[in-house]
mmCIF file of C-alpha atoms in Angstrom:
data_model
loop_
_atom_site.group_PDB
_atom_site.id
_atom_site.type_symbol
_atom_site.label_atom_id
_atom_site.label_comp_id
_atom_site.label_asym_id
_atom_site.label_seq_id
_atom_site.Cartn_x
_atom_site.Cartn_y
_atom_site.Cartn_z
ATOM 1 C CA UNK K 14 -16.566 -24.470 2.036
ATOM 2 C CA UNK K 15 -13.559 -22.176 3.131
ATOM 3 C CA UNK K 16 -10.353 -22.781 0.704
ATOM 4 C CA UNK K 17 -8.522 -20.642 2.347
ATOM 5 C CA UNK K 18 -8.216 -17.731 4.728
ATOM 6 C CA UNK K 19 -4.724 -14.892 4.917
ATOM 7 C CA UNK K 20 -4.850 -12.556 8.290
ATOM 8 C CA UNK K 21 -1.855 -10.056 6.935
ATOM 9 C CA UNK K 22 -0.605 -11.990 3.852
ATOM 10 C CA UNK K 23 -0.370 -15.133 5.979
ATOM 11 C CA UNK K 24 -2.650 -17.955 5.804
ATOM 12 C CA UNK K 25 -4.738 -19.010 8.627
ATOM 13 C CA UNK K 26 -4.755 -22.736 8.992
ATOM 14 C CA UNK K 27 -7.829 -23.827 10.549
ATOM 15 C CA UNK K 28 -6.681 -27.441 10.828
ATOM 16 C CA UNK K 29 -4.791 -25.710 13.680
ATOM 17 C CA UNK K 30 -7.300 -24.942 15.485
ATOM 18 C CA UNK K 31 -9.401 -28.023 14.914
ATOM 19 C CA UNK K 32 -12.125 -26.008 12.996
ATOM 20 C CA UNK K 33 -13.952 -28.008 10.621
ATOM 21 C CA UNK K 34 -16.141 -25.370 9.229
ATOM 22 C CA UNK K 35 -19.553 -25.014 7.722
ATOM 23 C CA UNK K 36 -19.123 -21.414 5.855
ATOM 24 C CA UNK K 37 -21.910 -19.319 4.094
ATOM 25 C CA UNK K 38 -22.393 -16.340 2.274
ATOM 26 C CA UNK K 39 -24.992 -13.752 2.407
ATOM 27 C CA UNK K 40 -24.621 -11.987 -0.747
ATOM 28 C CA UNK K 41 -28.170 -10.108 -0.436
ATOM 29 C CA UNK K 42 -27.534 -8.553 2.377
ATOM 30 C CA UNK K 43 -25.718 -5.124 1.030
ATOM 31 C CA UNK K 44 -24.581 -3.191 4.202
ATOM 32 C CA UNK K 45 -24.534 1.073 4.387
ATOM 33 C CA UNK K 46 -21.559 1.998 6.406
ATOM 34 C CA UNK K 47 -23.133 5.455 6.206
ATOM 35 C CA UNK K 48 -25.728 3.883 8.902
ATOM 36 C CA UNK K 49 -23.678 1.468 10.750
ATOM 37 C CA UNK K 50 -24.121 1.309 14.238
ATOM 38 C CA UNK K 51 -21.632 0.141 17.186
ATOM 39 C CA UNK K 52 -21.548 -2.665 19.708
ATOM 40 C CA UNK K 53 -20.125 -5.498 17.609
ATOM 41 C CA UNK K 54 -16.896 -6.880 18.246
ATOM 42 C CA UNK K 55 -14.576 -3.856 17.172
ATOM 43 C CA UNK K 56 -15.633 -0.758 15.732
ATOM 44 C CA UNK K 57 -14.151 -1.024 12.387
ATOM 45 C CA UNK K 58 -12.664 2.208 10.723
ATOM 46 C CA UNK K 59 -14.097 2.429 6.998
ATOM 47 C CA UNK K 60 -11.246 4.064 4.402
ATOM 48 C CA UNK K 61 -14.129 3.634 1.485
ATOM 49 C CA UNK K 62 -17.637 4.256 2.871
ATOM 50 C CA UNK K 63 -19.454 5.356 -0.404
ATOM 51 C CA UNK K 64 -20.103 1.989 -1.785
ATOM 52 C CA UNK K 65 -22.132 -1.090 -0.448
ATOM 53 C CA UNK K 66 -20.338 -3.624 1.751
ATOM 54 C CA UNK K 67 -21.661 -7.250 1.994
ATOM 55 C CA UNK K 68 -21.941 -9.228 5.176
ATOM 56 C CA UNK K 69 -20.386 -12.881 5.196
ATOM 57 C CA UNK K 70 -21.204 -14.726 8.136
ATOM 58 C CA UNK K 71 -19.047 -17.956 8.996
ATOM 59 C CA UNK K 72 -19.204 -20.982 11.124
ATOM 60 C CA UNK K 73 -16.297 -22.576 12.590
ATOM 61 C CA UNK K 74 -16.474 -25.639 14.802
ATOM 62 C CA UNK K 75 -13.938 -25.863 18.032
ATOM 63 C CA UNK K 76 -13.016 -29.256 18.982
ATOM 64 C CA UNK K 77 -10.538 -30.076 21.735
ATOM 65 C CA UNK K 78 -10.883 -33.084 24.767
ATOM 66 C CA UNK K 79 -10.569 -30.055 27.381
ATOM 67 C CA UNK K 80 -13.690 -27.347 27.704
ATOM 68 C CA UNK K 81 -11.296 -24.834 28.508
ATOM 69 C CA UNK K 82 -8.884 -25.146 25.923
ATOM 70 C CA UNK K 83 -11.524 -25.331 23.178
ATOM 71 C CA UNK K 84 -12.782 -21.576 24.091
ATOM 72 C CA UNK K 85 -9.288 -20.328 24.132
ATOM 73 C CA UNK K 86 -8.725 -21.698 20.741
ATOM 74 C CA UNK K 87 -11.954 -20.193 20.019
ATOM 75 C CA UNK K 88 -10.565 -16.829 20.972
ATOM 76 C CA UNK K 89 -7.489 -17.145 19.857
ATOM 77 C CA UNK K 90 -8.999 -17.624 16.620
ATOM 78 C CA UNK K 91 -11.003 -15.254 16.599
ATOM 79 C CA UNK K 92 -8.389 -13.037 17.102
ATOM 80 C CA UNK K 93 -6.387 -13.827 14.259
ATOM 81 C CA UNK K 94 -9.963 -13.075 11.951
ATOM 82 C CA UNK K 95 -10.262 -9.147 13.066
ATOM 83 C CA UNK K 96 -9.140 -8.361 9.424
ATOM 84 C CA UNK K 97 -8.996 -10.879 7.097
ATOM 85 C CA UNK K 98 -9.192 -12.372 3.481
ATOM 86 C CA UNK K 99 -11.676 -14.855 2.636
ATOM 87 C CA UNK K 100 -11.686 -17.157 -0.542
ATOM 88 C CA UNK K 101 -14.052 -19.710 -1.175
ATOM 89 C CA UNK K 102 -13.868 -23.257 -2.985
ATOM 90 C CA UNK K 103 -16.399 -22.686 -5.403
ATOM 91 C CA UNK K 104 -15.475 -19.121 -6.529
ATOM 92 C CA UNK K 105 -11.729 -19.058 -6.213
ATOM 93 C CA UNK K 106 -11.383 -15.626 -8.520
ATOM 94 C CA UNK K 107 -12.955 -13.624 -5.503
ATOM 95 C CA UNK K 108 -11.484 -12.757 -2.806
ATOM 96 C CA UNK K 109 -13.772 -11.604 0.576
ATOM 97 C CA UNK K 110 -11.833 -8.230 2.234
ATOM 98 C CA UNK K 111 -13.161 -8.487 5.591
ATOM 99 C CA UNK K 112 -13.562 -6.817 9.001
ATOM 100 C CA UNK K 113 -14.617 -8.362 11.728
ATOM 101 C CA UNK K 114 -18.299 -7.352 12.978
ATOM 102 C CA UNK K 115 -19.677 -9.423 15.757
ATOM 103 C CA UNK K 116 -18.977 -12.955 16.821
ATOM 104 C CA UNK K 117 -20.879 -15.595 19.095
ATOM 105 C CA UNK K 118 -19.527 -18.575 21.069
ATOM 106 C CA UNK K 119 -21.666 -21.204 21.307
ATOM 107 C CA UNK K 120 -21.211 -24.367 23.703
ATOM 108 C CA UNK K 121 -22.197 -26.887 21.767
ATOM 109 C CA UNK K 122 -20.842 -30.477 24.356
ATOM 110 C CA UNK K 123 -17.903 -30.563 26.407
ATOM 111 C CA UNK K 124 -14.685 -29.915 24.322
ATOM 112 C CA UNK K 125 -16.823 -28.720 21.462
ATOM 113 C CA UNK K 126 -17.501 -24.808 20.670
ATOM 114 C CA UNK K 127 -18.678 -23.287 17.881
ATOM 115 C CA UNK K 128 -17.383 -19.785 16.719
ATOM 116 C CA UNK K 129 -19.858 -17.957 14.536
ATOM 117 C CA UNK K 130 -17.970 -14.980 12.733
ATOM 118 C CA UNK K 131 -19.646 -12.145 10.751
ATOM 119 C CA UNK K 132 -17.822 -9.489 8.956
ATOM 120 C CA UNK K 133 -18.496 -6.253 7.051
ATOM 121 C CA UNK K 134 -16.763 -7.212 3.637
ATOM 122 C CA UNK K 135 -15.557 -6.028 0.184
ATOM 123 C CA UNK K 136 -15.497 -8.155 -2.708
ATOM 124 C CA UNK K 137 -12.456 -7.934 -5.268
ATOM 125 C CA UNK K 138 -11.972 -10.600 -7.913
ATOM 126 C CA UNK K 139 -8.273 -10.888 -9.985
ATOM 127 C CA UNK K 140 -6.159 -7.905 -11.184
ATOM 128 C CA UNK K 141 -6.818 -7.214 -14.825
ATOM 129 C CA UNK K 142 -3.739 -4.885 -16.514
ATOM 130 C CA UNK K 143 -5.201 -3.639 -20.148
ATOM 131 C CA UNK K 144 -2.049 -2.692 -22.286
ATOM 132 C CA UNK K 145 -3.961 0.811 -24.405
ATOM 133 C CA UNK K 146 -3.104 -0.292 -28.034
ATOM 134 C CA UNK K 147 -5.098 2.611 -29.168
ATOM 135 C CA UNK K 148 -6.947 6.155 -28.321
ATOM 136 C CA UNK K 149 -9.484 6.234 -27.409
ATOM 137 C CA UNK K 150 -9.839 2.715 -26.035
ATOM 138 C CA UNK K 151 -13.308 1.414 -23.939
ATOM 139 C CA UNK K 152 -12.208 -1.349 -20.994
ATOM 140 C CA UNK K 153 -15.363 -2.986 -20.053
ATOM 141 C CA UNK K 154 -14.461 -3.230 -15.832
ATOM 142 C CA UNK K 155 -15.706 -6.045 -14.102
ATOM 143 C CA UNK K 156 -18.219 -6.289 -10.853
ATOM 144 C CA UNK K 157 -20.722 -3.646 -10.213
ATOM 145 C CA UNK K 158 -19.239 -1.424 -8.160
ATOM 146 C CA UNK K 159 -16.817 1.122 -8.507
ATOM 147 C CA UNK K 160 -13.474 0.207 -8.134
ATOM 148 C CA UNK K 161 -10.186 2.057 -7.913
ATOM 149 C CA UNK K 162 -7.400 2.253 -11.275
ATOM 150 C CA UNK K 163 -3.894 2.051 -11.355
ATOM 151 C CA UNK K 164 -2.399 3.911 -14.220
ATOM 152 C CA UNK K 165 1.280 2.836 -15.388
ATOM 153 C CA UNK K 166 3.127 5.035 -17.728
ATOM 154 C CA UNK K 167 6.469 3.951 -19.451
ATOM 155 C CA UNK K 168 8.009 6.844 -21.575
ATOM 156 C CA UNK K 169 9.376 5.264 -24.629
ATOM 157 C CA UNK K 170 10.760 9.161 -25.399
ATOM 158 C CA UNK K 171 11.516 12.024 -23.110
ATOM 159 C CA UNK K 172 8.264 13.469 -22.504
ATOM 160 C CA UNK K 173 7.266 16.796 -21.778
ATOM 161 C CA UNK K 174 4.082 16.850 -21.348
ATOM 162 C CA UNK K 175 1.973 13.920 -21.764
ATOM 163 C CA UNK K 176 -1.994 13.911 -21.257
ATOM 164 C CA UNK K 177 -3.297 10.382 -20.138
ATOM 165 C CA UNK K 178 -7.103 10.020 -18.643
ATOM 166 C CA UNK K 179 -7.537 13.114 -17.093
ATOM 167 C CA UNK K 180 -4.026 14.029 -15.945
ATOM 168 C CA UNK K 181 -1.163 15.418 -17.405
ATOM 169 C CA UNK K 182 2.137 14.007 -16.730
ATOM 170 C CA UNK K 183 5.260 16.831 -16.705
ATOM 171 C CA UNK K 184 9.168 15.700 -17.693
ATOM 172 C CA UNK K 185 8.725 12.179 -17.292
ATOM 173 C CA UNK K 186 12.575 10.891 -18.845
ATOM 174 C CA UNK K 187 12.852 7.994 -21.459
ATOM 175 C CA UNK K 188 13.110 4.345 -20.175
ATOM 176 C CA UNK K 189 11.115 5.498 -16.566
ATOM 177 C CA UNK K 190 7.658 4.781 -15.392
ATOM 178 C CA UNK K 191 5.196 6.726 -13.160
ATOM 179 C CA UNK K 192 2.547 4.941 -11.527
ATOM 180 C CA UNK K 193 -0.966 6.189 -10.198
ATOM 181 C CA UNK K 194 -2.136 4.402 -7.597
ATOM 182 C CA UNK K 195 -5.884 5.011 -7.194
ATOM 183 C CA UNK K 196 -5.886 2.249 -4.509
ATOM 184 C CA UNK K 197 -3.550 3.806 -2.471
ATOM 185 C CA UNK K 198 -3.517 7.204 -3.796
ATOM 186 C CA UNK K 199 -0.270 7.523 -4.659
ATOM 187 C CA UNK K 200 2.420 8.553 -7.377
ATOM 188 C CA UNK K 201 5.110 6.808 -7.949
ATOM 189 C CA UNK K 202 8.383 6.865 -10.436
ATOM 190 C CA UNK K 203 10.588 3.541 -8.863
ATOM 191 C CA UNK K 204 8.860 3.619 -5.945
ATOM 192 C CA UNK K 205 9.628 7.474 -4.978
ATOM 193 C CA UNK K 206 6.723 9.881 -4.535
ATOM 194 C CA UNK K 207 6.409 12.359 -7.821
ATOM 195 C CA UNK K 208 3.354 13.948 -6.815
ATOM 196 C CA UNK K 209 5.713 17.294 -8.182
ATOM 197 C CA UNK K 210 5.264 15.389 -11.790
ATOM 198 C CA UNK K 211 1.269 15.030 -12.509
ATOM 199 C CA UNK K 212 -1.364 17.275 -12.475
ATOM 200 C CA UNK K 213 -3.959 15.374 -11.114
ATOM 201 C CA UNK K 214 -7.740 16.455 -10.212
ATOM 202 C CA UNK K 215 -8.700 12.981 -8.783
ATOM 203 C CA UNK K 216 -7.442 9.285 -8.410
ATOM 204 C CA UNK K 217 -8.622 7.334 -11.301
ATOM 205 C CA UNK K 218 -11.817 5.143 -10.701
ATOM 206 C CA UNK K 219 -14.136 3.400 -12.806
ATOM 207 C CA UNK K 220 -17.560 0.963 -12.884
ATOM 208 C CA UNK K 221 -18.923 -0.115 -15.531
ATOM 209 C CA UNK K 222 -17.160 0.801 -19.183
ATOM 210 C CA UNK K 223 -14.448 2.778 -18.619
ATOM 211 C CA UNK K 224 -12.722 5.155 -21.912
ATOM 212 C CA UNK K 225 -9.409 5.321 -21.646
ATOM 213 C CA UNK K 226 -7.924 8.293 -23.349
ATOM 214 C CA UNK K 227 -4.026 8.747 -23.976
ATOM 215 C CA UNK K 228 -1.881 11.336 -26.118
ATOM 216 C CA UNK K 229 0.466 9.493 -29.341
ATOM 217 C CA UNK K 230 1.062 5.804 -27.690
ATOM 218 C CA UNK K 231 3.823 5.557 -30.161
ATOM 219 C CA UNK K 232 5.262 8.041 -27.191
ATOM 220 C CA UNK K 233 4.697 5.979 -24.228
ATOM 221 C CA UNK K 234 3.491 2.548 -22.884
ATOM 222 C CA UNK K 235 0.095 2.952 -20.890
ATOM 223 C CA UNK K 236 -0.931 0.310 -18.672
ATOM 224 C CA UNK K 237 -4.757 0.121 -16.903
ATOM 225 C CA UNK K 238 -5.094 -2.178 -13.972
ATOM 226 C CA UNK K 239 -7.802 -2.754 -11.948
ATOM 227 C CA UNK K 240 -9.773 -5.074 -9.461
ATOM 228 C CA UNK K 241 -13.233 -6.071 -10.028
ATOM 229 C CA UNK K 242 -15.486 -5.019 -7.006
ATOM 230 C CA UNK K 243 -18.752 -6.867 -6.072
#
């Protein structure tokens, strides 16, 4: 069962919408965006096409005394599902990123439709921040798939030059932090861009066990954090 569902950091109450719902996953059924093919419901625009995406397909009963306001509700529903976030009651740690594929209405009796939903989705379980307490340090990274870093930096000195997993970080001042977003592919010191402070070949990424090398940590604070993605 459904525990809850967030359409743009705002949860979806199905209660709302009378939906008593029988929902299923379909973990086996890995998805190639590379091969994905039109005609569903929206043609969804993939930022990260590389990896596998699952399909979760969900069932979500309609019940109103008035034909014609069940099917709105339906749609109105459905609407509010184009992009959403899915968790489940028995594995609350994961959350379901999903785009809407295709959906069916189905007139079930009078008053009583059922919407069937099926989405292309991404599977992230619960941030993880590793604290490096020493160089090199292996992070063992959740979920089989390759998933995106972020990599804080706190400057416990005036640094110079500092060389942290494949970048090198350029006059970073005591007390301030620069962030690398590989997520959102960004770099950030308090929320500013500093691009003009890293060199950077790529945004950090990882699967599997991931080494995290750092220069003198008695120098700086380095924080990993990541998402697990099934």
């Amino acid at each position: 069962m459904i525990q809850s569902i967030y359409s743009a950091g705002v949860e979806v109450v199905l209660d709302d919408f009378s939906a008593a719902c029988t929902a299923y996953k379909v973990e086996a059924a890995v998805l190639s965006p590379n091969t994905y093919q039109g005609g569903g419901a929206l043609l969804p625009t993939y930022t990260d096409t590389k990896e596998g995406l699952y399909s979760l397909s969900i069932d979500l009963l309609i019940e109103t005394p008035d034909v014609q306001a069940a099917r709105s509700l339906a749609l109105e529903l459905k609407q509010r599902l184009l992009k959403c976030n899915v968790i489940f009651e028995d594995d609350r740690q994961k959350e379901y990123d999903c785009i809407l594929h295709s959906y069916t209405l189905t007139d079930l009796l009078p008053g009583m439709i059922l919407l069937n939903c099926v989405f292309d989705a991404v599977i992230w379980g619960p941030e993880v921040s590793v604290v490096l307490s020493e160089s090199p340090q292996n992070i063992a990274i959740s979920g089989p798939q390759k998933t995106y870093l972020t990599i804080s930096v706190e400057a416990l000195e005036n640094l110079a030059e500092y060389a942290v997993c494949g970048m090198t970080i350029h006059n970073l001042p005591q007390g301030k932090t620069l962030i690398v977003d590989g997520a959102r592919r960004t770099v950030e010191i308090d929320s500013a861009n500093a691009f003009d402070t890293v060199s950077i070949i790529d945004f950090p990424a990882a699967q599997g066990e991931f080494t995290a090398v750092a220069d003198d940590l008695s120098r700086a604070t380095v924080t990993i954090s990541y998402r697990g993605r099934w």
